[in-house]
Coordinates of C-alpha atoms in Angstrom, one line a residue:
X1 CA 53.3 122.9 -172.5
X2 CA 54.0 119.5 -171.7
X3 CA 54.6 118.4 -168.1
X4 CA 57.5 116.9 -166.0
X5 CA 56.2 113.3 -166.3
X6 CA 55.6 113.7 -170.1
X7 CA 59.1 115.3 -170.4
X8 CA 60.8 112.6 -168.5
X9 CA 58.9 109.9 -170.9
X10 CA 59.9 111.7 -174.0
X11 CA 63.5 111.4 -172.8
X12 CA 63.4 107.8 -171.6
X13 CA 61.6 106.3 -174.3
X14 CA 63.3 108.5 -177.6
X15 CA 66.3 110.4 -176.0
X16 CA 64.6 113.1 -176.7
X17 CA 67.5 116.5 -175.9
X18 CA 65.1 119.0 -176.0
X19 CA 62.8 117.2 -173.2
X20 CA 65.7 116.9 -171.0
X21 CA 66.8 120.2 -171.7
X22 CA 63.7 121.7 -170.5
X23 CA 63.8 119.1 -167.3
X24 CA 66.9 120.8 -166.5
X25 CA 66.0 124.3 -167.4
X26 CA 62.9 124.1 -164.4
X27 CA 64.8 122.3 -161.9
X28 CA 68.7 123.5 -162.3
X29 CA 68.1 126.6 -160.3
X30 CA 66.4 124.2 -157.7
X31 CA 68.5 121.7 -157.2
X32 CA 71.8 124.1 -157.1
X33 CA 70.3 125.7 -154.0
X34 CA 69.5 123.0 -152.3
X35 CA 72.7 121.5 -152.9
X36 CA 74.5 124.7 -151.7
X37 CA 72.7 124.7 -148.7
X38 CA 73.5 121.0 -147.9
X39 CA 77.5 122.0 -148.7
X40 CA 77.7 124.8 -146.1
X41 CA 77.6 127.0 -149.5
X42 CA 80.4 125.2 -151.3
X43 CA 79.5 126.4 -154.5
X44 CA 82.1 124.1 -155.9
X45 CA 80.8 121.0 -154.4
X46 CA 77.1 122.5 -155.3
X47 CA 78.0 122.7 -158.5
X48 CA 79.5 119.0 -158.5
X49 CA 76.6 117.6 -156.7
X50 CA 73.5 119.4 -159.7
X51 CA 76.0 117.9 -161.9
X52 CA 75.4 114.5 -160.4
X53 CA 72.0 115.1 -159.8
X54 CA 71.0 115.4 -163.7
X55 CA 73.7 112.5 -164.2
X56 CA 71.6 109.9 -162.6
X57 CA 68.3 110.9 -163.7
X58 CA 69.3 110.9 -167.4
X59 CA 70.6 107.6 -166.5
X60 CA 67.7 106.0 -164.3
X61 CA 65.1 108.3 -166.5
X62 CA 63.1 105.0 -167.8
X63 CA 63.2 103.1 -164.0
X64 CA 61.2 106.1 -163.2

């Protein structure tokens, strides 16, 4: 089982799906209840904010 750090560098260095994929399958759950918390349990604007979440990492993945 390969870790976060080699998952992120499998994704920033090939684009690797299935990496991301499995970034997101560990942390999803994680960072959705965090961000409902910070929205007063919004789960609209939780939603909105994982979403975003996922969006800049796959974009600053290699700066990482």
């Amino acid at each position: 089982m390969l870790d976060d750090h080699q998952l992120l560098r499998r994704y920033a260095d090939g684009g690797s799906e299935a990496a991301f994929g499995e970034l997101l399958a560990r942390y999803v759950n994680l960072v959705y209840s965090a961000a409902l918390r910070r929205t007063g349990g919004d789960a609209s604007l939780a939603k909105d904010v994982s979403q975003l979440v996922f969006t800049d990492l796959a974009r600053k993945a290699r700066s990482l």
